[in-house]
Tab-separated table of C-alpha atoms and ligand atoms in Angstrom:
chain	number	residue	atom	x	y	z
R	10	MET	CA	27.639	-17.398	22.242
R	11	GLY	CA	30.170	-19.399	20.212
R	12	LYS	CA	27.314	-21.179	18.469
R	13	PHE	CA	25.863	-17.826	17.477
R	14	TRP	CA	29.094	-16.831	15.737
R	15	THR	CA	29.270	-20.196	14.003
R	16	LEU	CA	25.797	-19.727	12.573
R	17	LEU	CA	26.578	-16.146	11.584
R	18	PHE	CA	29.718	-17.263	9.742
R	19	LEU	CA	27.709	-20.031	8.114
R	20	LEU	CA	25.550	-17.356	6.501
R	21	VAL	CA	28.512	-16.260	4.341
R	22	PRO	CA	28.698	-19.407	2.162
R	23	ILE	CA	24.904	-19.800	2.182
R	24	LEU	CA	24.226	-16.234	1.018
R	25	GLY	CA	27.195	-16.421	-1.368
R	26	VAL	CA	25.886	-19.520	-3.109
R	27	LEU	CA	22.361	-18.091	-3.100
R	28	CYS	CA	23.557	-14.927	-4.886
R	29	PHE	CA	25.138	-16.950	-7.667
R	30	ALA	CA	22.104	-19.215	-7.935
R	31	LEU	CA	19.636	-16.324	-8.206
R	32	ALA	CA	21.697	-13.849	-10.272
R	33	PRO	CA	21.185	-15.383	-13.750
R	34	GLY	CA	17.393	-15.410	-13.327
R	35	MET	CA	17.390	-11.790	-12.166
R	36	ASN	CA	19.476	-10.574	-15.087
R	37	TYR	CA	22.491	-9.747	-12.909
R	38	TRP	CA	24.637	-12.207	-14.794
R	39	LEU	CA	26.980	-11.839	-17.756
R	40	PRO	CA	25.509	-9.903	-20.689
R	41	GLU	CA	24.411	-11.924	-23.683
R	42	ASP	CA	27.341	-13.287	-25.679
R	43	ILE	CA	27.058	-12.169	-29.303
R	44	SER	CA	30.555	-13.117	-30.455
R	45	GLU	CA	31.808	-16.175	-32.220
R	46	HIS	CA	34.526	-16.952	-29.662
R	47	GLY	CA	32.644	-15.848	-26.509
R	48	HIS	CA	31.494	-19.333	-25.512
R	49	GLN	CA	35.142	-20.266	-24.894
R	50	ILE	CA	35.593	-17.332	-22.528
R	51	ASP	CA	32.310	-18.066	-20.752
R	52	HIS	CA	33.247	-21.721	-20.407
R	53	LEU	CA	36.568	-20.799	-18.753
R	54	PHE	CA	34.750	-18.332	-16.515
R	55	MET	CA	32.253	-20.974	-15.391
R	56	PHE	CA	35.002	-23.545	-14.952
R	57	CYS	CA	36.975	-21.255	-12.618
R	58	LEU	CA	33.783	-20.163	-10.841
R	59	VAL	CA	32.728	-23.740	-10.065
R	60	LEU	CA	36.249	-24.724	-9.042
R	61	THR	CA	36.708	-21.791	-6.657
R	62	GLY	CA	33.073	-22.081	-5.522
R	63	VAL	CA	33.480	-25.696	-4.408
R	64	VAL	CA	36.736	-24.892	-2.573
R	65	PHE	CA	35.123	-21.838	-0.971
R	66	VAL	CA	32.100	-23.771	0.319
R	67	ALA	CA	34.296	-26.640	1.566
R	68	THR	CA	36.691	-24.358	3.487
R	69	GLU	CA	33.782	-22.373	4.967
R	70	ALA	CA	32.132	-25.623	6.081
R	71	VAL	CA	35.354	-26.774	7.768
R	72	LEU	CA	35.788	-23.362	9.393
R	73	CYS	CA	32.259	-23.446	10.817
R	74	TRP	CA	32.643	-27.028	11.986
R	75	PHE	CA	35.801	-26.090	13.922
R	76	MET	CA	34.096	-23.045	15.419
R	77	TRP	CA	31.190	-25.223	16.539
R	78	LYS	CA	33.287	-28.068	17.902
R	79	TYR	CA	35.942	-26.011	19.666
R	80	ASP	CA	33.682	-23.367	21.133
R	81	ALA	CA	35.682	-21.891	24.071
R	82	GLN	CA	32.718	-22.069	26.464
R	83	HIS	CA	32.521	-25.827	26.162
R	84	ASN	CA	36.237	-26.581	25.911
R	85	LYS	CA	37.819	-25.589	29.181
R	86	GLU	CA	41.122	-27.341	28.576
R	87	ALA	CA	44.198	-25.198	27.989
R	88	VAL	CA	44.998	-24.600	24.345
R	89	LYS	CA	47.756	-26.741	22.864
R	90	TYR	CA	49.812	-25.255	20.082
R	91	SER	CA	51.118	-27.526	17.397
R	92	HIS	CA	54.051	-26.895	15.132
R	93	GLY	CA	52.060	-27.760	12.073
R	94	SER	CA	52.321	-30.689	9.748
R	95	HIS	CA	54.972	-30.826	7.100
R	96	ASN	CA	52.977	-33.337	5.048
R	97	LEU	CA	49.841	-31.212	5.095
R	98	GLU	CA	51.802	-28.135	4.026
R	99	VAL	CA	53.316	-30.028	1.125
R	100	ILE	CA	49.860	-31.205	0.062
R	101	TRP	CA	48.232	-27.791	0.167
R	102	THR	CA	51.106	-26.298	-1.766
R	103	ILE	CA	51.170	-28.960	-4.461
R	104	VAL	CA	47.405	-29.151	-5.035
R	105	PRO	CA	46.900	-25.414	-5.832
R	106	ALA	CA	50.125	-25.347	-7.877
R	107	ALA	CA	48.962	-28.331	-9.953
R	108	THR	CA	45.505	-26.752	-10.336
R	109	LEU	CA	47.000	-23.480	-11.596
R	110	LEU	CA	49.233	-25.366	-14.002
R	111	PHE	CA	46.216	-27.285	-15.295
R	112	ILE	CA	44.252	-24.045	-15.863
R	113	ALA	CA	47.261	-22.484	-17.614
R	114	ILE	CA	47.357	-25.397	-20.078
R	115	TYR	CA	43.575	-25.784	-20.338
R	116	GLN	CA	43.030	-22.143	-21.425
R	117	MET	CA	45.825	-22.060	-24.010
R	118	ASN	CA	43.616	-22.699	-27.022
R	119	ALA	CA	41.117	-19.999	-26.098
R	120	TRP	CA	43.953	-17.534	-25.509
R	121	ALA	CA	45.560	-18.402	-28.849
R	122	ASP	CA	42.239	-17.923	-30.689
R	123	VAL	CA	41.640	-14.523	-29.164
R	124	LYS	CA	45.169	-13.141	-28.821
R	125	ILE	CA	47.679	-15.018	-30.977
R	126	ARG	CA	46.157	-16.388	-34.207
R	127	GLU	CA	45.767	-13.033	-35.907
R	128	PRO	CA	43.838	-13.274	-39.195
R	129	ASP	CA	45.770	-12.319	-42.289
R	130	MET	CA	43.684	-9.395	-43.509
R	131	PRO	CA	43.842	-5.607	-43.707
R	132	ALA	CA	42.514	-3.759	-40.660
R	133	THR	CA	38.779	-3.037	-40.781
R	134	VAL	CA	39.004	-0.094	-38.417
R	135	GLU	CA	41.350	1.717	-36.068
R	136	VAL	CA	40.267	2.788	-32.589
R	137	THR	CA	42.330	5.247	-30.576
R	138	GLY	CA	41.660	5.888	-26.914
R	139	ARG	CA	42.074	9.445	-25.765
R	140	GLN	CA	41.065	11.274	-22.598
R	141	PHE	CA	38.040	10.785	-22.697
R	142	GLU	CA	36.712	9.363	-25.924
R	143	TRP	CA	37.226	6.672	-28.548
R	144	ARG	CA	38.414	8.059	-31.886
R	145	ILE	CA	37.490	5.784	-34.734
R	146	ARG	CA	38.969	5.729	-38.202
R	147	TYR	CA	37.895	3.645	-41.225
R	148	PRO	CA	39.878	3.316	-44.427
R	149	GLY	CA	38.601	5.374	-47.369
R	150	PRO	CA	38.385	4.155	-50.987
R	151	ASP	CA	42.115	3.294	-51.022
R	152	GLY	CA	41.466	0.605	-48.372
R	153	GLN	CA	44.266	1.895	-46.148
R	154	ILE	CA	44.148	3.502	-42.750
R	155	GLY	CA	46.388	6.498	-42.201
R	156	THR	CA	45.812	8.249	-45.526
R	157	LEU	CA	43.978	11.435	-46.454
R	158	ASP	CA	40.710	9.747	-47.437
R	159	ASP	CA	40.191	8.086	-44.036
R	160	ILE	CA	36.705	8.309	-42.581
R	161	HIS	CA	36.540	9.570	-38.998
R	162	THR	CA	34.012	9.265	-36.221
R	163	VAL	CA	34.015	9.447	-32.432
R	164	ASN	CA	32.517	6.932	-29.975
R	165	ASP	CA	30.302	5.450	-32.704
R	166	LEU	CA	31.670	2.147	-33.974
R	167	HIS	CA	29.744	0.261	-36.645
R	168	ILE	CA	30.566	-3.204	-37.912
R	169	PRO	CA	28.874	-5.653	-40.252
R	170	VAL	CA	27.317	-8.742	-38.704
R	171	ASN	CA	28.850	-12.212	-39.260
R	172	GLU	CA	32.055	-10.835	-40.725
R	173	GLN	CA	35.456	-11.093	-39.195
R	174	ILE	CA	36.699	-7.722	-37.992
R	175	LEU	CA	40.313	-6.748	-37.429
R	176	LEU	CA	40.504	-3.738	-35.163
R	177	ASN	CA	43.760	-1.930	-34.445
R	178	LEU	CA	43.808	-0.408	-30.998
R	179	LYS	CA	45.930	2.590	-30.034
R	180	SER	CA	46.164	5.218	-27.339
R	181	MET	CA	46.965	8.870	-27.778
R	182	ASP	CA	47.841	9.681	-24.168
R	183	VAL	CA	47.529	7.280	-21.222
R	184	LEU	CA	46.488	3.657	-20.673
R	185	HIS	CA	42.879	2.956	-21.653
R	186	ASP	CA	41.099	-0.347	-22.041
R	187	PHE	CA	38.729	-1.144	-24.873
R	188	PHE	CA	36.004	-3.331	-23.385
R	189	VAL	CA	32.898	-4.646	-25.157
R	190	PRO	CA	31.227	-6.993	-22.658
R	191	HIS	CA	28.784	-8.448	-25.224
R	192	LEU	CA	31.695	-9.412	-27.489
R	193	ARG	CA	33.792	-10.810	-24.624
R	194	ILE	CA	36.737	-8.679	-25.683
R	195	LYS	CA	38.848	-6.483	-23.455
R	196	GLN	CA	42.238	-5.079	-24.336
R	197	ASP	CA	44.491	-2.406	-22.874
R	198	ALA	CA	45.273	0.463	-25.230
R	199	VAL	CA	48.947	1.235	-24.659
R	200	PRO	CA	50.543	4.515	-25.774
R	201	GLY	CA	53.075	3.846	-28.530
R	202	ASN	CA	51.648	0.413	-29.408
R	203	THR	CA	49.234	-0.726	-32.088
R	204	ILE	CA	47.443	-3.780	-30.760
R	205	PRO	CA	45.299	-5.882	-33.109
R	206	MET	CA	42.019	-7.416	-31.909
R	207	TRP	CA	39.795	-9.691	-33.971
R	208	PHE	CA	36.273	-10.923	-33.523
R	209	THR	CA	33.046	-11.739	-35.310
R	210	ALA	CA	29.708	-10.401	-34.050
R	211	ARG	CA	26.729	-12.660	-34.695
R	212	LYS	CA	23.778	-10.554	-33.661
R	213	ASN	CA	22.521	-7.162	-34.840
R	214	GLY	CA	22.001	-4.483	-32.231
R	215	THR	CA	23.685	-1.724	-30.274
R	216	TYR	CA	26.030	-2.509	-27.436
R	217	ASP	CA	28.172	-0.605	-24.936
R	218	ILE	CA	31.861	0.120	-25.394
R	219	VAL	CA	33.458	1.115	-22.109
R	220	CYS	CA	36.904	2.038	-20.899
R	221	ALA	CA	38.022	-0.528	-18.331
R	222	GLU	CA	41.180	1.249	-17.200
R	223	LEU	CA	41.014	4.178	-14.804
R	224	CYS	CA	42.451	6.838	-17.111
R	225	GLY	CA	41.744	10.165	-15.426
R	226	TRP	CA	38.950	12.322	-14.030
R	227	GLY	CA	36.615	11.697	-16.979
R	228	HIS	CA	37.095	7.919	-17.100
R	229	TYR	CA	33.444	7.345	-16.125
R	230	LYS	CA	32.168	9.077	-19.237
R	231	MET	CA	34.524	7.382	-21.686
R	232	LYS	CA	31.939	5.218	-23.336
R	233	GLY	CA	31.100	4.472	-26.899
R	234	ARG	CA	28.489	2.549	-28.800
R	235	LEU	CA	28.909	-0.459	-31.013
R	236	THR	CA	26.341	-0.975	-33.732
R	237	VAL	CA	26.243	-4.383	-35.371
R	238	GLU	CA	24.227	-4.266	-38.598
R	239	SER	CA	23.773	-5.906	-41.987
R	240	ALA	CA	26.506	-5.440	-44.582
R	241	GLU	CA	24.209	-3.104	-46.608
R	242	ASP	CA	23.363	-0.912	-43.630
R	243	TYR	CA	27.011	-0.781	-42.686
R	244	LYS	CA	28.036	0.318	-46.161
R	245	ALA	CA	25.250	2.920	-46.304
R	246	TRP	CA	26.303	4.316	-42.928
R	247	LEU	CA	29.960	4.483	-43.960
R	248	ASP	CA	29.083	6.163	-47.298
R	249	LYS	CA	26.967	8.754	-45.512
R	250	LEU	CA	29.758	9.443	-43.048
R	251	ALA	CA	32.225	9.913	-45.915
R	252	GLN	CA	29.836	12.306	-47.697
R	253	ASP	CA	29.225	14.380	-44.571
R	254	GLN	CA	32.936	14.582	-44.018
R	255	LYS	CA	33.573	15.703	-47.588
R	256	ALA	CA	30.881	18.377	-47.328
R	257	THR	CA	32.665	20.000	-44.395
R	258	GLN	CA	36.164	19.885	-45.825
Q	418	LIG	CU1	39.995	5.596	-20.750
């Protein structure tokens, strides 16, 4: 019977590895990266995945080996308890600590690119999370956000392709999280704070914007759409939006 459990437990690492091996081919993997910085994020993701994957498979293999070898039916001797090994405990404390420290240092450049080295430019757009929608505001002819000629839209964010965008993120009520998987950006929207995000999209198309912070009963429907388009299309869209807005004022 003990052998049966060993083999059953062995299925966990085998199926686990199989899932990861098959997922990319079946389109269950990360969405296409269309951002300029995304490869850094994906690289860190893969690095951590391989690291934890190897440790996972190794510990599962050891677990199964022990289950197989020390099967109670074939080991009739009384169990002996040990008081552990001080040396082993030191080793398995130091190794993970050193690994975490290495990752902390290794990811610093990617973090700085995405979160610290803010470009010196006026904001392209302001996005405000609100239960349960994304309110979007572009500067009008005066080039400033927060004035009377601002151009407003809801859940429909447009940006020009291959241009750096500076987006100011706000929240009107509770915590939300502005998440665009294709751009590899995700940022909490915190009430009372204006949080800048910057990125460059490199491929035209429409992509999902989702809220990644449980923000109330309607959280599931708090989704927007990002349209990445040529500079001309973007300008035409913005002009049309401004005209429509003027017509209803
Ligand atoms: Cu939300």
